[in-house]
mmCIF file of C-alpha atoms in Angstrom:
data_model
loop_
_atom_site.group_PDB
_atom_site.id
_atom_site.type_symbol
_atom_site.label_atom_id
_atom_site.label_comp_id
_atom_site.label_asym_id
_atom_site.label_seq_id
_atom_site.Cartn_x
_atom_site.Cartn_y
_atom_site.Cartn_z
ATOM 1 C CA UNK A 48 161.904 109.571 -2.521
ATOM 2 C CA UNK A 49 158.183 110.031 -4.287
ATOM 3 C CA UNK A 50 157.102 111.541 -0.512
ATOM 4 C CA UNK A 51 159.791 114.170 -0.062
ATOM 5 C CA UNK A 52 159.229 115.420 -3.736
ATOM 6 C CA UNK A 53 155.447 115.618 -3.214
ATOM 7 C CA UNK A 54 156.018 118.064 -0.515
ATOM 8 C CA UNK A 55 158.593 120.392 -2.314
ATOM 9 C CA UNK A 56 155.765 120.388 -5.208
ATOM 10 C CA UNK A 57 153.089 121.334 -2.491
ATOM 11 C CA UNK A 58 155.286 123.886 -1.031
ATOM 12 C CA UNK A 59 156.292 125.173 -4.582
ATOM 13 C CA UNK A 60 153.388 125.104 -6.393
ATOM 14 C CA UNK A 61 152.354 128.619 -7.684
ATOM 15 C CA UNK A 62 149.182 130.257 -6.870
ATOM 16 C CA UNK A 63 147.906 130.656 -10.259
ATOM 17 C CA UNK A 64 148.692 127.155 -11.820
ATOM 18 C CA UNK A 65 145.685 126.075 -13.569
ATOM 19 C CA UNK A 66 147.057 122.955 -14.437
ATOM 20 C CA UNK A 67 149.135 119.787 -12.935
ATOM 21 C CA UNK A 68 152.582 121.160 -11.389
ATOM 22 C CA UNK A 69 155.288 118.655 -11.528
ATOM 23 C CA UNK A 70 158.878 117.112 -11.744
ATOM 24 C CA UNK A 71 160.088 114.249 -13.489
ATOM 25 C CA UNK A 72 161.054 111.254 -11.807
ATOM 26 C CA UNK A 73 162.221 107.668 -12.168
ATOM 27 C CA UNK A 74 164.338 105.530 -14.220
ATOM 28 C CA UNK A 75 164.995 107.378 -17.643
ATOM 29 C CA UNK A 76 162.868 110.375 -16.292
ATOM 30 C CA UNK A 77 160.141 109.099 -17.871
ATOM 31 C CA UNK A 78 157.415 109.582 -15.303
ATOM 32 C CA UNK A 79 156.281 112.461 -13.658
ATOM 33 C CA UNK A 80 155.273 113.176 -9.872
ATOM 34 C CA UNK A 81 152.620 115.833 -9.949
ATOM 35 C CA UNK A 82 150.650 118.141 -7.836
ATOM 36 C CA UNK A 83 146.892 119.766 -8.535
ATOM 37 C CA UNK A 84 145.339 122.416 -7.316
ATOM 38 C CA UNK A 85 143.531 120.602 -4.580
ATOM 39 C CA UNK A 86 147.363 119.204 -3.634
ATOM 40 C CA UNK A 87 146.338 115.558 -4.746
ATOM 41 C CA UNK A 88 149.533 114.107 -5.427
ATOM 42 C CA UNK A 89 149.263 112.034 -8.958
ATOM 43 C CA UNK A 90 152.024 109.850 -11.043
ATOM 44 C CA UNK A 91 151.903 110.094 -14.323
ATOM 45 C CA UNK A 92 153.217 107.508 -17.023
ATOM 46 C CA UNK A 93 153.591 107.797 -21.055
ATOM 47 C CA UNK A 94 150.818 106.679 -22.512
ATOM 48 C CA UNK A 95 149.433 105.885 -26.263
ATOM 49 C CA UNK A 96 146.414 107.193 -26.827
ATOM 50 C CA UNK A 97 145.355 104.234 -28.822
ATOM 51 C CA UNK A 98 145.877 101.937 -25.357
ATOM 52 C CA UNK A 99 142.142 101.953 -24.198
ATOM 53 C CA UNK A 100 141.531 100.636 -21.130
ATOM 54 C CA UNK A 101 138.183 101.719 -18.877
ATOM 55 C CA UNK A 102 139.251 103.860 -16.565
ATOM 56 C CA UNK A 103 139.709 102.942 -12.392
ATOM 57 C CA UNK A 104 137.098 105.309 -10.009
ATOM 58 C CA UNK A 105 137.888 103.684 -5.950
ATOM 59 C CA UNK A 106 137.159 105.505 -3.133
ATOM 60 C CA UNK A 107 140.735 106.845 -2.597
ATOM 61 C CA UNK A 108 142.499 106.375 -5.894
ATOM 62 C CA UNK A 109 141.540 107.340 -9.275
ATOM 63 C CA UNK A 110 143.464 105.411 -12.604
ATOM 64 C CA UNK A 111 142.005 107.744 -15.785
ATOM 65 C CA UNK A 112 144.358 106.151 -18.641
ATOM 66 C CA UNK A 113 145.499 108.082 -22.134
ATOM 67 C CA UNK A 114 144.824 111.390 -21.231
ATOM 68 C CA UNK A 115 146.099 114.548 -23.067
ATOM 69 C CA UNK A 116 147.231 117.000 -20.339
ATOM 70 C CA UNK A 117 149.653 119.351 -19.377
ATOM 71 C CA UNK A 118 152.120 119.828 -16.463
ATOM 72 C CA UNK A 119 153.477 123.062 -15.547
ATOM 73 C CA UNK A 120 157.246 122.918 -13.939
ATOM 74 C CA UNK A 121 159.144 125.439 -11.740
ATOM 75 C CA UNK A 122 161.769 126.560 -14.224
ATOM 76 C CA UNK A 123 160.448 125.278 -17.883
ATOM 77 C CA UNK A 124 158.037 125.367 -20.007
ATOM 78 C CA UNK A 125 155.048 123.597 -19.797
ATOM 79 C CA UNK A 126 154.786 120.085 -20.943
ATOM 80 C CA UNK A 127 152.243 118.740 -22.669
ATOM 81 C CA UNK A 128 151.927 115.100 -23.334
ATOM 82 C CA UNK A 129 149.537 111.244 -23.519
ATOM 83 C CA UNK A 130 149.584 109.936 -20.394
ATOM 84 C CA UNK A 131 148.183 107.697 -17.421
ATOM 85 C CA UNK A 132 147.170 109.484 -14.724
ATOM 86 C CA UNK A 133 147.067 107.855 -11.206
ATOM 87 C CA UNK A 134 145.749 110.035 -8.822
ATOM 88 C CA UNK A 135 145.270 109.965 -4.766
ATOM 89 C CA UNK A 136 142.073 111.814 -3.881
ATOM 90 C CA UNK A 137 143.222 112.954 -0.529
ATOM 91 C CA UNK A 138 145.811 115.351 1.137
ATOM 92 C CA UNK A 139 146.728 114.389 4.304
ATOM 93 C CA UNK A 140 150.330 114.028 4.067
ATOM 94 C CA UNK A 141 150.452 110.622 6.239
ATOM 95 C CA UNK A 142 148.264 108.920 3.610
ATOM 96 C CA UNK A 143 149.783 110.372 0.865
ATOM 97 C CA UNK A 144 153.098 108.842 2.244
ATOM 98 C CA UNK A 145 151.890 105.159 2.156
ATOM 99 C CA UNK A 146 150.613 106.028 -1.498
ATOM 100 C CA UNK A 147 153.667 107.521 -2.498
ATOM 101 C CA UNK A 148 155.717 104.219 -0.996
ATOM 102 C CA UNK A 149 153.634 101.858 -2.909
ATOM 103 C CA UNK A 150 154.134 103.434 -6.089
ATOM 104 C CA UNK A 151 157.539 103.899 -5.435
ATOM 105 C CA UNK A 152 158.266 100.245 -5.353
ATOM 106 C CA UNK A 153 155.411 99.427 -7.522
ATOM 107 C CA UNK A 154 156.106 101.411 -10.640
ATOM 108 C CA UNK A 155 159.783 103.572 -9.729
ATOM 109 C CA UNK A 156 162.038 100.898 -10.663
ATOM 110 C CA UNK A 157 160.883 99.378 -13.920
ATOM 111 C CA UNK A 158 163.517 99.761 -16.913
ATOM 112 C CA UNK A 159 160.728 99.625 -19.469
ATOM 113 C CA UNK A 160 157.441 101.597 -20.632
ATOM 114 C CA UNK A 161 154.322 100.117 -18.712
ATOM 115 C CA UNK A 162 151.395 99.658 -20.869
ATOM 116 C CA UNK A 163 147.885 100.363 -19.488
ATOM 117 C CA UNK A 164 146.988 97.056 -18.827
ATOM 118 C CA UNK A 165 150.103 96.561 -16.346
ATOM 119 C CA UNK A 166 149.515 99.895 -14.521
ATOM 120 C CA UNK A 167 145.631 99.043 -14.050
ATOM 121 C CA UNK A 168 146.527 95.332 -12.466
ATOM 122 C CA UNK A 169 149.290 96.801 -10.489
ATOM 123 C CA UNK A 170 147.062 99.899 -9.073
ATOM 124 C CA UNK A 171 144.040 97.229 -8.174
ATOM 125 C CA UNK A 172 147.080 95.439 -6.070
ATOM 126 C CA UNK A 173 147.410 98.971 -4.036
ATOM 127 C CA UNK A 174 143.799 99.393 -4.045
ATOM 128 C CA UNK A 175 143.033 96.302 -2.311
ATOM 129 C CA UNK A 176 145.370 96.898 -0.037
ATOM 130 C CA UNK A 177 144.684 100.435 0.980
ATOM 131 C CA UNK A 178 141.015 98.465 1.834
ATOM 132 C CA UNK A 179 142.733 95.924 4.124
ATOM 133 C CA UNK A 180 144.688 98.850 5.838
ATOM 134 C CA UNK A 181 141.457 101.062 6.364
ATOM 135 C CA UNK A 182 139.660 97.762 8.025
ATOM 136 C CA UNK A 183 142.190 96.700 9.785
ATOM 137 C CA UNK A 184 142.452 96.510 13.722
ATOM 138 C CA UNK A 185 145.594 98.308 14.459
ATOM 139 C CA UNK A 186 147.629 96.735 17.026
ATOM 140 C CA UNK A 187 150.936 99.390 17.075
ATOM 141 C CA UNK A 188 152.496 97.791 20.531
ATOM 142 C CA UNK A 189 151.983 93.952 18.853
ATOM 143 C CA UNK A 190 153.674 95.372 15.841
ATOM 144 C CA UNK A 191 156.409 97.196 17.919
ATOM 145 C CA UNK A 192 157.404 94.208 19.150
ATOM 146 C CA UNK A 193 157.806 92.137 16.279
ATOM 147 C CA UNK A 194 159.759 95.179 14.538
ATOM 148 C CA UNK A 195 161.924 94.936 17.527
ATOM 149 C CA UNK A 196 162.553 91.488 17.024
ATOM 150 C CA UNK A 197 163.315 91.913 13.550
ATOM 151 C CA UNK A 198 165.571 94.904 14.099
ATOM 152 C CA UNK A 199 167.541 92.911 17.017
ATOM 153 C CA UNK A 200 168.462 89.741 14.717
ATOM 154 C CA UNK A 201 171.729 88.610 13.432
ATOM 155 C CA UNK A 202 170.249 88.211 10.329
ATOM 156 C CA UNK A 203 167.649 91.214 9.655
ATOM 157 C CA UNK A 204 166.803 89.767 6.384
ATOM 158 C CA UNK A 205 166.476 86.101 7.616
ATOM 159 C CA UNK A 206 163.982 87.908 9.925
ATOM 160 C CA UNK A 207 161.628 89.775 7.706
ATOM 161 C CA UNK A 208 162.079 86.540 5.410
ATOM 162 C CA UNK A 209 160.471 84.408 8.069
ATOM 163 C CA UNK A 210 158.017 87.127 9.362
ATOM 164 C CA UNK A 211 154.531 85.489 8.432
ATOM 165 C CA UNK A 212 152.668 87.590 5.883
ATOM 166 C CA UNK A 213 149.542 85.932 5.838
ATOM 167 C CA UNK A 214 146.615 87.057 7.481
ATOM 168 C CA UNK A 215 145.634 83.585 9.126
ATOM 169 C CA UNK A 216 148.800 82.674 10.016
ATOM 170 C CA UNK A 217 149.101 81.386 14.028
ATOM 171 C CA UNK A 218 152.605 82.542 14.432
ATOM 172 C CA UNK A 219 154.718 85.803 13.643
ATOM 173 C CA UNK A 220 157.771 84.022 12.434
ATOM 174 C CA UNK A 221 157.468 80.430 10.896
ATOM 175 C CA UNK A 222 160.957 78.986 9.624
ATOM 176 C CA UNK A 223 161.812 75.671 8.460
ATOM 177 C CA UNK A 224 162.645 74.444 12.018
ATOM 178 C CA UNK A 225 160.764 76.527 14.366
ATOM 179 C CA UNK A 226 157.990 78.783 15.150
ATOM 180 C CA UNK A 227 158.160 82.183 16.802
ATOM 181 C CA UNK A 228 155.241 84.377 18.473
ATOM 182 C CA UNK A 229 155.900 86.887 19.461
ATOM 183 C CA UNK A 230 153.834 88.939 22.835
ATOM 184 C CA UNK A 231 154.511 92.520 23.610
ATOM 185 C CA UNK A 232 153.130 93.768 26.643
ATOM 186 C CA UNK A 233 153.116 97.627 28.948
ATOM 187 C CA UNK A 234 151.913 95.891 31.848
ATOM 188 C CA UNK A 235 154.269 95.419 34.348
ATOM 189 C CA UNK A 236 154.294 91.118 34.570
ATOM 190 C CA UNK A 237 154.355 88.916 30.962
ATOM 191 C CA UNK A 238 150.657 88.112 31.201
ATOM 192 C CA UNK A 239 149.634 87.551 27.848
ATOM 193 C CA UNK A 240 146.640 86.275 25.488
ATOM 194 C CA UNK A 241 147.262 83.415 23.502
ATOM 195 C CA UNK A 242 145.194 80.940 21.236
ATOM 196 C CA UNK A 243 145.076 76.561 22.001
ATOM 197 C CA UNK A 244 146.736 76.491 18.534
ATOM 198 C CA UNK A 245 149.472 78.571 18.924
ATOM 199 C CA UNK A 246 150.989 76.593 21.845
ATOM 200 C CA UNK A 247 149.655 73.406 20.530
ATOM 201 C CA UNK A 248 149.746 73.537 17.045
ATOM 202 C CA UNK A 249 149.606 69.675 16.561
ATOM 203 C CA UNK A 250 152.452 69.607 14.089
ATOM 204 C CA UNK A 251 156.602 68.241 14.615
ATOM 205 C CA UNK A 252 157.297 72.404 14.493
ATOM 206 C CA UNK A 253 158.776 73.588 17.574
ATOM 207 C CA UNK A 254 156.935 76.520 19.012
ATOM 208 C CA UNK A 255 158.615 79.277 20.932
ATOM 209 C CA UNK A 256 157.270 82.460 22.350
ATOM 210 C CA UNK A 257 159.487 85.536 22.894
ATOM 211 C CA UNK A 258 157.878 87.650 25.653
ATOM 212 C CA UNK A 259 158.784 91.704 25.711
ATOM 213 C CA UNK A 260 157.999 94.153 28.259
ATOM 214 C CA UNK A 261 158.092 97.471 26.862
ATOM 215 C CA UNK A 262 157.671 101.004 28.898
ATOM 216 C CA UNK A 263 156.434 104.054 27.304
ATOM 217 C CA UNK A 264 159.528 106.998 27.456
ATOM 218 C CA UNK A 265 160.097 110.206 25.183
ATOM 219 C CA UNK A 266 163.542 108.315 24.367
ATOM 220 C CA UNK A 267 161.806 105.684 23.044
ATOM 221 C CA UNK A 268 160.911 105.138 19.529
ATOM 222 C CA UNK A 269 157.616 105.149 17.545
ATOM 223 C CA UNK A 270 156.367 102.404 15.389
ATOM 224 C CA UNK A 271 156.875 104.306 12.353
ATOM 225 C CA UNK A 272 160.270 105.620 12.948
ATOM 226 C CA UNK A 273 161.298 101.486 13.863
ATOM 227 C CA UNK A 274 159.470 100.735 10.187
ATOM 228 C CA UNK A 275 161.475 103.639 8.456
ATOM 229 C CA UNK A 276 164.884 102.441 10.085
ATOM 230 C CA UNK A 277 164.386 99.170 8.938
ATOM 231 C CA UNK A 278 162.842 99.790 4.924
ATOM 232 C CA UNK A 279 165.990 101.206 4.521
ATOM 233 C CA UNK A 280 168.297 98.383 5.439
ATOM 234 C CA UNK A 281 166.291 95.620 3.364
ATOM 235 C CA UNK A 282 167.905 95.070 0.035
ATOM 236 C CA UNK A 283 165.693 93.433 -1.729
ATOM 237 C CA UNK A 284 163.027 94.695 -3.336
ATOM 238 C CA UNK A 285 160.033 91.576 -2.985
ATOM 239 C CA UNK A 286 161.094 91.583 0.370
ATOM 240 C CA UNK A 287 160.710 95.227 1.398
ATOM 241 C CA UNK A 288 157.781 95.719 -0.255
ATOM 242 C CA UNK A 289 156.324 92.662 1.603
ATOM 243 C CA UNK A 290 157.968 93.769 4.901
ATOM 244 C CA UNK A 291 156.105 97.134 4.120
ATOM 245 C CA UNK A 292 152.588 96.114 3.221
ATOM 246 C CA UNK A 293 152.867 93.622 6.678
ATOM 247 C CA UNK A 294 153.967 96.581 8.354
ATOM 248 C CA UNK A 295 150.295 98.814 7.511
ATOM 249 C CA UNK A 296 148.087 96.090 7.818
ATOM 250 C CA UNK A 297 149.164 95.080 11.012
ATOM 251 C CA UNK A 298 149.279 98.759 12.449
ATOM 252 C CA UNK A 299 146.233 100.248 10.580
ATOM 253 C CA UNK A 300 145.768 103.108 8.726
ATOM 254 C CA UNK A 301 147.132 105.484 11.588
ATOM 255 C CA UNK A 302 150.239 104.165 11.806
ATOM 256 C CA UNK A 303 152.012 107.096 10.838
ATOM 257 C CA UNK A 304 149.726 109.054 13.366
ATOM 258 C CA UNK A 305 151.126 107.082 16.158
ATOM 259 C CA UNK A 306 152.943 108.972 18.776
ATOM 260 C CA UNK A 307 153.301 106.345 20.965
ATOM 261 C CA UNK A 308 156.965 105.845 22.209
ATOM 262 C CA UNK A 309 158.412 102.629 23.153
ATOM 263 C CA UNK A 310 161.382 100.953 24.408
ATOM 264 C CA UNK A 311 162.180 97.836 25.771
ATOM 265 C CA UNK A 312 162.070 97.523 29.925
ATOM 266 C CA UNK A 313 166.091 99.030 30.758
ATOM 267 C CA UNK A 314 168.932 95.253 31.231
ATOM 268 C CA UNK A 315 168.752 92.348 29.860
ATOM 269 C CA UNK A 316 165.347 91.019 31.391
ATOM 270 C CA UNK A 317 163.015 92.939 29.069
ATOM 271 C CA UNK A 318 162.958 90.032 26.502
ATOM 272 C CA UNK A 319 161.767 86.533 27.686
ATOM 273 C CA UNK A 320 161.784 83.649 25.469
ATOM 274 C CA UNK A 321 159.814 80.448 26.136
ATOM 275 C CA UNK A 322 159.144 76.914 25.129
ATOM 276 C CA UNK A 323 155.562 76.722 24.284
ATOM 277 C CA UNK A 324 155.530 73.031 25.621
ATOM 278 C CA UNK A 325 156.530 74.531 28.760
ATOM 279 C CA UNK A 326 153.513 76.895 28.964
ATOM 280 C CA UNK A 327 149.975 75.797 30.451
ATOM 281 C CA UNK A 328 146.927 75.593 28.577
ATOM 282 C CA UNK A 329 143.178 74.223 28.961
ATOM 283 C CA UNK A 330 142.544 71.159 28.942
ATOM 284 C CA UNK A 331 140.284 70.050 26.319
ATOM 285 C CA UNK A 332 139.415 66.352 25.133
ATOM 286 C CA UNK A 333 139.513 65.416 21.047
ATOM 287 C CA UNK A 334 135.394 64.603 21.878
ATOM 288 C CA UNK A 335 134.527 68.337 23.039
ATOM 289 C CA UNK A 336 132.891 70.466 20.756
ATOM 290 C CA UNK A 337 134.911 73.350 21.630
ATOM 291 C CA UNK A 338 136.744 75.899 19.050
ATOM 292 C CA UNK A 339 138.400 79.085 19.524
ATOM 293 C CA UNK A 340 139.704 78.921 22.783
ATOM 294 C CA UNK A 341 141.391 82.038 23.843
ATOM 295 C CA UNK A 342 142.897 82.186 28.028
ATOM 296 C CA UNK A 343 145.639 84.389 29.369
ATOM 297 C CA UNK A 344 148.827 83.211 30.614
ATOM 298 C CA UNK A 345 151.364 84.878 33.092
ATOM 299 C CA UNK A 346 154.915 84.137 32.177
ATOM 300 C CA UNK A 347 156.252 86.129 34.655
ATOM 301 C CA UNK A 348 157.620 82.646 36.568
ATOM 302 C CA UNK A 349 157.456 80.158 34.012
ATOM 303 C CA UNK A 350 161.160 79.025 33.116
ATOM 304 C CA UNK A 351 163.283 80.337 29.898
ATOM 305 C CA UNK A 352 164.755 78.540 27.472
ATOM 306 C CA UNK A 353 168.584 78.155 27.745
ATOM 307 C CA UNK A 354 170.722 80.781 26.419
ATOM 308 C CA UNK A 355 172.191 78.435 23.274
ATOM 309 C CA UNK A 356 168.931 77.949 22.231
ATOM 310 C CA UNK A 357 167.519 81.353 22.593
ATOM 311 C CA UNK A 358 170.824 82.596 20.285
ATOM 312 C CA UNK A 359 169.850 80.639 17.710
ATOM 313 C CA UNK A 360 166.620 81.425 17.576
ATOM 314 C CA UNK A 361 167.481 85.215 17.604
ATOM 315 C CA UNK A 362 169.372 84.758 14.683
ATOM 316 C CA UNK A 363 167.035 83.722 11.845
ATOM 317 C CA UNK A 364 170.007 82.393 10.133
ATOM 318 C CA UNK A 365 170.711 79.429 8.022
ATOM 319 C CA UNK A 366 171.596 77.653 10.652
ATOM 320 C CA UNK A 367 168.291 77.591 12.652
#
């Protein structure tokens, strides 16, 4: 929503606008979606001037709070106003699009004036993240993958519920009876990296790995258009905004830039699912001082799990 307005403002906004040029937006239409002459995109909320709060300078986002301005419109008069100003210091539209999102779900649905105080701890929430995405190692096939997991389940939502968000985390999907990882590869057997701990965790959990061979085709789909498909299908709102933020730290700040089309290898053998008990791995005694082991495994022989078992896996349900 915020995204697509953003560029009808940047494709509307007059030549000789000396100030912000906006629409108003949300719940009530009490905040405005605004434009400058640099085509920063900025949200602004009501403010009272007598809510001081030091204002937020990041490397990417600005926060300057109470602030008497004015916003031109397209077919009104001015308006002039108090208010919070939360600016993105950059104009390439794919970044701007992750901003927009965020605020979207962060500030788009509230039913009630925000005072300063909750807009400040809510932007240091984006701002931190925005640094996780810009550090991050983008993996787009591993992410691919796991997105076509999700998308493939009975239960969507028992998927992106069980997708693991945190960042040390050995498996992608953890539920209350089973673990998940999953391994997307372009190569043309299922040799794959793995860690000693995720195939021998040392816990009751049963651990499964689901093993997909992908080929790159112009019929395929990108990571981002996969991400899009599914934000729209998840219902509720702590979930897609955690299903979102997952989705940019594990792909990095160019996922949107990704061209990179993928689909799974054509019939039924492009997804593999294993037993992790049935997998080899080094042998190392409790007495070694060895950490961190990391070896490669070809699958491309080792023997599925039974098609019961792999349905019930697939379906993230209650029942699993």
């Amino acid at each position: 929503m915020l995204f697509e307005a953003y560029m009808q403002l940047v494709k509307a906004f007059p030549d000789d606008c000396e100030h912000l040029f906006g629409i108003p937006i949300g719940v009530g239409s009490r905040l405005w979606l605004s434009v400058d002459q640099h085509l920063y995109p900025s949200l602004l909320f009501p403010a009272d001037a007598s809510d001081e709060r030091s204002d937020i300078a990041l490397r990417f986002i600005d926060v300057e709070f109470s602030r008497t301005c004015q916003v031109a419109t397209e077919d009104a008069a001015p308006v002039s106003g108090t208010y919070t100003i939360v600016r993105l210091n950059e104009d390439d539209p794919e970044i701007a699009r992750v901003f927009l999102r965020l605020l979207q779900e962060k500030f788009c649905q509230a039913d009630r004036p925000l005072r300063n105080r909750e807009i400040g701890d809510r932007m240091l929430e984006i701002a931190d993240l925005f640094s996780r995405i810009e550090n991050a190692r983008g993996d787009v096939v591993g992410l691919w993958g796991e997105l076509y997991i999700i998308s493939k389940a009975a239960s969507m939502q028992g998927a992106a519920r069980s997708w693991c968000f945190h960042k040390s985390a050995r498996h992608d999907f953890v539920t209350p009876s089973f673990a998940l990882e999953v391994k997307t590869t372009l190569k043309g057997n299922r040799q794959h990296r793995f860690s000693l701990e995720q195939l021998r965790p040392g816990s009751v959990l049963d651990v499964y790995v689901a093993s997909l061979q992908v080929v790159e085709t112009h019929a395929g789909k990108t990571v981002s258009q996969l991400l899009e498909m599914m934000y729209e299908e998840i219902e509720d709102p702590e979930l897609r905004i955690a299903f979102f933020n997952q989705c940019l730290i594990k792909g990095g700040r160019d996922i949107y830039r990704s061209d990179l089309r993928l689909q799974p290898l054509v019939g039924d053998d492009a997804l593999a699912l294993f037993d992790a008990r049935d997998i080899p791995v080094p042998h190392i005694g409790p007495a070694d001082p060895i950490s961190n082991i990391r070896f490669d495994v070809d699958l491309s022989q080792a023997q599925q799990i039974e098609r019961d078992i792999r349905k019930v896996l697939l379906a993230f349900g209650d029942d699993c």
